[in-house]
Amino acid sequence: MKIGFIGLGNMGGPMAANLASAGHKVTGFDLVAPCPQGVARATSATDAAEGADVVITMLPNGAILRDVAASVIPAMRAGAVLCDCSTVDVDSARVVAQQAVAAGLGALDAPVSGGVGGASAGTLTFMAGGSDAAFATVLPLFDIMGQKAVHCGSSGAGQAAKICNNMILGATMAVTCEAFALADKLGLDRARMFDVVSTSSGYSWSMNAYCPAPGIGPQSPADNDYKPGFAAELMLKDLRLSQQAAESVDAPTPIGARATELYARFVEDEGGKGRDFSALLPHFAGRGRG
Ligand code: NAD
């Protein structure tokens, strides 16, 4: 396929490189990031989109996505698919999809889970919203960039799945970290606590696969001085998107709201920026209740 790829940062760069190594003709554009090997450099987003069968975007936020979409949609050939893999607000995903469909294109919102490691290894999970036809067109590309793609429903459903997942993740990691800090103060050994919880009803991905306590469980950012991994500020971005979405549909999210406040303070006032999101554990471990 002929693919235009816009946004070649930490995630988009390796995703575009994997598509090129699988034999697709990839033309990329980014304002600053270099083009990975095998990807031809376009002079603009519009240039990357012209004549492409699929245009993939991997951008920082919804406002930038809306800008880029406004310039690429008129340049795309009829029947091509615009597939946004960024994590953005549900409203932006829906507005961009409507504009693309009105212009005779297919549209998908297809955010990912799996981080930079998954992008490089081609093991991302895609959660997609949009038509059956658009999903079927892009599925072979999802199979190269990832190991699983779920068609979640109509436009916006992919972003909805992503923010629900990450709201659970943020809240679960926060409570896992506070439980370790509580165990410390109660004199319960962290390794014993892991042994119990990882095989009891408190188990979770945060505990079992990404344990925030160093030296316990499988290798995780805790074993590498909490270098990300998944940075606390990216978790905060996703938590804020979850709260924005919850407000827009009047859904109660008391625990999600509390996790958002915790990560906001951690990132903005308490030195959490640039650290893994599991670094809430050393943060809690050094404190009292006040
Ligand atoms: P990044 O900042 O490394 O990459 C974004 C790229 O977009 C940058 O290179 C930037 O120069 C480029 N860009 C910005 N405006 C542009 C424009 N108008 N035209 C062309 N290029 C433009 O970010 P990232 O880590 O690659 O994340 C990309 C998206 O993926 C975000 O929405 C993020 O939330 C999501 N995501 C990231 C991770 C992760 O672990 N990094 C995991 C899952 C999802």
Coordinates of C-alpha atoms and ligand atoms in Angstrom, one line a residue:
M1 CA 0.0 0.0 0.0
K2 CA 0.9 3.6 -0.4
I3 CA 1.0 5.1 3.1
G4 CA 1.3 8.7 4.3
F5 CA 2.5 8.9 7.9
I6 CA 2.3 12.2 9.8
G7 CA 3.9 12.5 13.2
L8 CA 7.2 10.5 13.4
G9 CA 8.0 11.0 17.1
N10 CA 8.7 8.3 19.8
M11 CA 5.7 6.2 18.6
G12 CA 5.1 7.2 15.0
G13 CA 8.8 6.8 14.0
P14 CA 9.1 3.1 14.8
M15 CA 5.5 2.4 13.6
A16 CA 6.3 4.0 10.2
A17 CA 9.7 2.1 10.1
N18 CA 7.9 -1.2 10.6
L19 CA 5.4 -0.5 7.8
A20 CA 8.3 0.3 5.5
S21 CA 10.3 -2.8 6.4
A22 CA 7.2 -4.9 5.6
G23 CA 7.4 -3.6 2.0
H24 CA 4.8 -0.8 2.0
K25 CA 5.7 2.5 0.3
V26 CA 5.7 5.0 3.2
T27 CA 6.0 8.8 2.9
G28 CA 6.4 10.6 6.2
F29 CA 6.2 14.1 7.6
D30 CA 7.0 15.6 10.9
L31 CA 7.8 19.2 11.9
V32 CA 11.0 18.2 13.7
A33 CA 11.5 14.5 14.1
P34 CA 13.8 12.8 11.5
C35 CA 12.4 10.2 9.0
P36 CA 13.2 6.7 10.0
Q37 CA 15.1 4.5 7.5
G38 CA 13.0 3.3 4.6
V39 CA 10.5 6.2 4.9
A40 CA 10.6 8.9 2.2
R41 CA 10.5 12.4 3.5
A42 CA 7.6 14.7 2.4
T43 CA 7.8 18.4 2.4
S44 CA 4.4 18.9 4.2
A45 CA 1.6 16.9 5.6
T46 CA -0.4 17.5 2.4
D47 CA 2.5 16.2 0.3
A48 CA 2.6 13.0 2.4
A49 CA -1.2 12.5 2.0
E50 CA -1.4 13.0 -1.8
G51 CA -2.1 9.7 -3.6
A52 CA -1.9 7.6 -0.4
D53 CA -4.3 4.6 0.2
V54 CA -4.1 5.2 3.9
V55 CA -2.9 8.3 5.9
I56 CA -1.9 7.5 9.5
T57 CA -1.5 10.3 12.0
M58 CA 0.4 9.9 15.3
L59 CA 0.3 13.4 16.9
P60 CA 0.4 15.0 20.4
N61 CA -3.3 16.1 20.9
G62 CA -6.7 16.8 19.5
A63 CA -6.1 20.4 18.5
I64 CA -3.0 19.4 16.4
L65 CA -5.0 16.5 14.9
R66 CA -7.8 18.9 13.8
D67 CA -5.3 21.2 12.2
V68 CA -3.5 18.4 10.4
A69 CA -6.7 16.8 9.3
A70 CA -8.0 20.1 7.8
S71 CA -4.9 20.3 5.6
V72 CA -4.7 16.6 4.6
I73 CA -8.4 15.7 4.0
P74 CA -8.7 17.8 0.8
A75 CA -5.4 16.4 -0.5
M76 CA -6.5 12.7 -0.1
R77 CA -7.9 10.6 -3.0
A78 CA -11.5 9.5 -2.8
G79 CA -11.9 6.2 -1.0
A80 CA -8.6 6.5 0.9
V81 CA -8.7 6.0 4.7
L82 CA -7.6 8.6 7.3
C83 CA -6.5 6.6 10.4
D84 CA -5.6 8.5 13.5
C85 CA -3.6 6.5 16.0
S86 CA -2.9 9.4 18.5
T87 CA -4.6 9.5 21.9
V88 CA -7.0 12.5 21.6
D89 CA -10.4 13.6 23.1
V90 CA -13.4 11.7 21.8
D91 CA -15.0 14.9 20.4
S92 CA -11.9 15.7 18.2
A93 CA -11.9 12.1 16.9
R94 CA -15.6 12.3 16.0
V95 CA -15.3 15.8 14.3
V96 CA -12.3 14.7 12.2
A97 CA -14.0 11.4 11.2
Q98 CA -17.2 13.4 10.1
Q99 CA -15.1 15.7 8.0
A100 CA -13.2 12.8 6.4
V101 CA -16.5 10.9 5.6
A102 CA -18.1 14.0 4.2
A103 CA -15.1 14.3 1.9
G104 CA -15.6 10.8 0.6
L105 CA -12.9 9.1 2.7
G106 CA -12.9 6.3 5.2
A107 CA -12.0 7.3 8.8
L108 CA -10.8 5.4 11.9
D109 CA -9.8 6.5 15.3
A110 CA -7.3 3.8 16.4
P111 CA -5.3 4.7 19.5
V112 CA -2.8 2.2 20.8
S113 CA -1.6 0.6 24.0
G114 CA 1.9 -0.8 24.4
G115 CA 4.1 2.2 24.5
V116 CA 7.4 2.9 22.7
G117 CA 8.6 -0.7 23.3
G118 CA 5.5 -2.0 21.6
A119 CA 5.8 0.4 18.7
S120 CA 9.4 -0.7 18.0
A121 CA 8.6 -4.4 18.4
G122 CA 5.4 -4.2 16.4
T123 CA 3.4 -5.5 19.3
L124 CA 0.9 -2.7 19.9
T125 CA -2.8 -3.2 20.6
F126 CA -5.1 -1.1 18.4
M127 CA -8.6 -0.1 19.5
A128 CA -10.5 1.2 16.6
G129 CA -13.7 3.2 15.9
G130 CA -15.2 3.6 12.5
S131 CA -16.8 1.7 9.7
D132 CA -16.3 -2.0 8.9
A133 CA -14.9 -1.1 5.5
A134 CA -12.3 1.3 6.9
F135 CA -11.3 -1.2 9.6
A136 CA -10.9 -3.9 7.0
T137 CA -8.7 -1.7 4.8
V138 CA -6.3 -0.8 7.7
L139 CA -6.3 -4.2 9.4
P140 CA -3.3 -5.6 7.4
L141 CA -1.3 -2.5 8.6
F142 CA -2.4 -3.0 12.3
D143 CA -1.2 -6.6 11.9
I144 CA 2.3 -5.3 11.0
M145 CA 2.5 -2.6 13.7
G146 CA 0.8 -4.6 16.4
Q147 CA -0.3 -8.0 17.7
K148 CA -4.0 -7.2 18.3
A149 CA -6.6 -4.9 16.8
V150 CA -10.1 -4.6 18.2
H151 CA -12.9 -3.0 16.2
C152 CA -14.7 -1.2 19.1
G153 CA -17.6 0.4 17.3
S154 CA -18.3 3.6 15.4
S155 CA -16.2 6.8 15.4
G156 CA -14.9 7.7 18.8
A157 CA -15.3 4.2 20.2
G158 CA -11.5 3.6 19.9
Q159 CA -10.7 6.7 22.0
A160 CA -13.5 5.7 24.4
A161 CA -11.9 2.3 25.0
K162 CA -8.4 3.8 25.4
I163 CA -9.4 6.4 28.0
C164 CA -11.5 3.8 30.0
N165 CA -8.6 1.4 30.0
N166 CA -6.1 4.1 31.1
M167 CA -8.5 5.4 33.8
I168 CA -8.5 1.9 35.2
L169 CA -4.7 1.7 34.9
G170 CA -4.1 5.0 36.6
A171 CA -6.4 4.3 39.5
T172 CA -5.1 0.7 39.9
M173 CA -1.4 1.8 39.8
A174 CA -2.1 4.5 42.4
V175 CA -3.8 2.1 44.8
T176 CA -1.1 -0.5 44.2
C177 CA 1.6 2.0 45.1
E178 CA -0.3 3.2 48.3
A179 CA -0.8 -0.4 49.3
F180 CA 3.0 -1.0 49.2
A181 CA 3.6 2.1 51.2
L182 CA 1.0 1.0 53.8
A183 CA 2.6 -2.5 53.9
D184 CA 6.0 -0.8 54.6
K185 CA 4.6 1.0 57.6
L186 CA 2.8 -2.1 58.9
G187 CA 6.0 -4.0 58.8
L188 CA 4.9 -6.3 56.0
D189 CA 7.7 -7.3 53.7
R190 CA 7.1 -6.1 50.1
A191 CA 8.1 -9.5 48.5
R192 CA 5.6 -11.3 50.8
M193 CA 2.9 -8.8 49.9
F194 CA 3.6 -9.4 46.2
D195 CA 3.4 -13.2 46.7
V196 CA 0.0 -12.9 48.3
V197 CA -1.6 -10.2 46.2
S198 CA -0.3 -11.3 42.8
T199 CA -2.2 -14.6 43.4
S200 CA -5.2 -13.2 45.3
S201 CA -8.2 -11.0 44.5
G202 CA -6.1 -7.8 44.6
Y203 CA -4.1 -8.9 41.5
S204 CA -3.9 -6.6 38.5
W205 CA -1.6 -5.8 35.6
S206 CA 0.0 -3.0 37.7
M207 CA 0.9 -5.5 40.4
N208 CA 1.6 -8.7 38.4
A209 CA 3.2 -7.4 35.2
Y210 CA 4.5 -3.9 36.1
C211 CA 5.2 -4.1 39.8
P212 CA 6.0 -0.6 41.2
A213 CA 8.3 -2.1 43.9
P214 CA 11.9 -2.6 42.7
G215 CA 13.4 -6.1 42.7
I216 CA 10.0 -7.7 42.9
G217 CA 8.0 -9.5 40.1
P218 CA 9.0 -9.2 36.5
Q219 CA 11.4 -6.5 35.3
S220 CA 9.7 -3.1 35.3
P221 CA 10.7 0.6 35.3
A222 CA 10.9 0.3 39.1
D223 CA 14.1 -1.8 38.5
N224 CA 15.5 1.0 36.3
D225 CA 15.2 3.9 38.8
Y226 CA 11.7 4.6 37.5
K227 CA 12.8 5.8 34.1
P228 CA 9.8 5.5 31.8
G229 CA 8.3 3.1 30.6
F230 CA 5.1 5.1 30.6
A231 CA 5.8 8.6 31.8
A232 CA 3.6 10.1 34.6
E233 CA 2.8 13.1 32.4
L234 CA 1.4 10.8 29.7
M235 CA -0.8 9.1 32.3
L236 CA -2.0 12.5 33.4
K237 CA -2.9 13.4 29.8
D238 CA -5.0 10.2 29.5
L239 CA -6.6 10.7 32.9
R240 CA -7.6 14.3 32.0
L241 CA -9.1 13.0 28.7
S242 CA -11.1 10.5 30.7
Q243 CA -12.5 13.3 32.9
Q244 CA -13.2 15.6 30.0
A245 CA -15.2 12.7 28.4
A246 CA -17.0 11.9 31.6
E247 CA -18.0 15.5 32.0
S248 CA -19.3 15.7 28.5
V249 CA -21.7 12.7 29.1
D250 CA -22.4 13.4 32.8
A251 CA -20.8 10.0 33.9
P252 CA -19.7 9.7 37.6
T253 CA -16.0 8.9 37.9
P254 CA -15.1 9.6 41.5
I255 CA -12.0 7.3 41.6
G256 CA -10.9 8.4 38.1
A257 CA -11.2 12.1 39.3
R258 CA -9.1 11.3 42.4
A259 CA -6.4 9.6 40.3
T260 CA -6.3 12.6 38.0
E261 CA -5.8 14.9 41.0
L262 CA -3.0 12.7 42.4
Y263 CA -1.1 12.5 39.1
A264 CA -1.6 16.3 38.4
R265 CA 0.0 17.1 41.7
F266 CA 2.7 14.5 41.2
V267 CA 3.6 15.7 37.7
E268 CA 3.2 19.5 38.2
D269 CA 4.3 20.1 41.8
E270 CA 6.1 17.1 43.2
G271 CA 8.9 16.2 40.7
G272 CA 7.0 13.4 38.9
K273 CA 7.5 14.8 35.4
G274 CA 9.9 12.5 33.4
R275 CA 9.5 9.6 35.8
D276 CA 7.6 6.5 35.2
F277 CA 3.9 6.5 36.4
S278 CA 4.8 3.8 38.9
A279 CA 7.1 6.3 40.7
L280 CA 4.1 7.1 42.9
L281 CA 5.4 4.3 45.2
P282 CA 8.7 6.1 46.3
H283 CA 6.6 9.3 46.5
F284 CA 4.1 7.7 48.9
A285 CA 6.7 5.7 50.8
G286 CA 8.4 8.9 51.9
R287 CA 5.3 10.5 53.4
G288 CA 2.6 10.5 56.1
R289 CA -1.1 11.1 55.6
G290 CA -1.0 14.9 55.7
Ligands
NAD1 P1 6.0 12.6 20.4 O1 5.9 14.0 21.0 O2 7.3 11.8 20.5 O3 5.6 12.6 18.8 C1 4.6 13.5 18.3 C2 5.2 14.0 17.0 O4 4.3 14.8 16.3 C3 6.5 14.9 17.2 O5 7.6 14.4 16.6 C4 6.0 16.3 16.7 O6 7.1 17.0 16.0 C5 5.0 15.9 15.7 N1 4.1 16.9 15.3 C6 3.5 17.8 16.1 N2 2.7 18.7 15.4 C7 2.8 18.3 14.1 C8 2.3 18.7 12.8 N3 1.5 19.8 12.8 N4 2.7 18.1 11.7 C9 3.5 17.1 11.7 N5 4.1 16.6 12.9 C10 3.7 17.2 14.0 O7 4.8 11.8 21.1 P2 4.6 10.2 21.1 O8 5.1 9.6 22.4 O9 5.1 9.6 19.8 O10 3.0 10.1 21.2 C11 2.2 10.3 20.0 C12 0.7 10.0 20.4 O11 0.7 8.6 20.9 C13 0.2 10.8 21.6 O12 -1.2 11.1 21.3 C14 0.3 9.9 22.8 O13 -0.6 10.2 23.8 C15 0.1 8.6 22.2 N6 0.7 7.5 22.9 C16 1.9 7.5 23.4 C17 2.5 6.5 24.1 C18 3.9 6.5 24.6 O14 4.3 5.6 25.4 N7 4.7 7.4 24.2 C19 1.7 5.3 24.3 C20 0.4 5.2 23.8 C21 -0.1 6.3 23.1

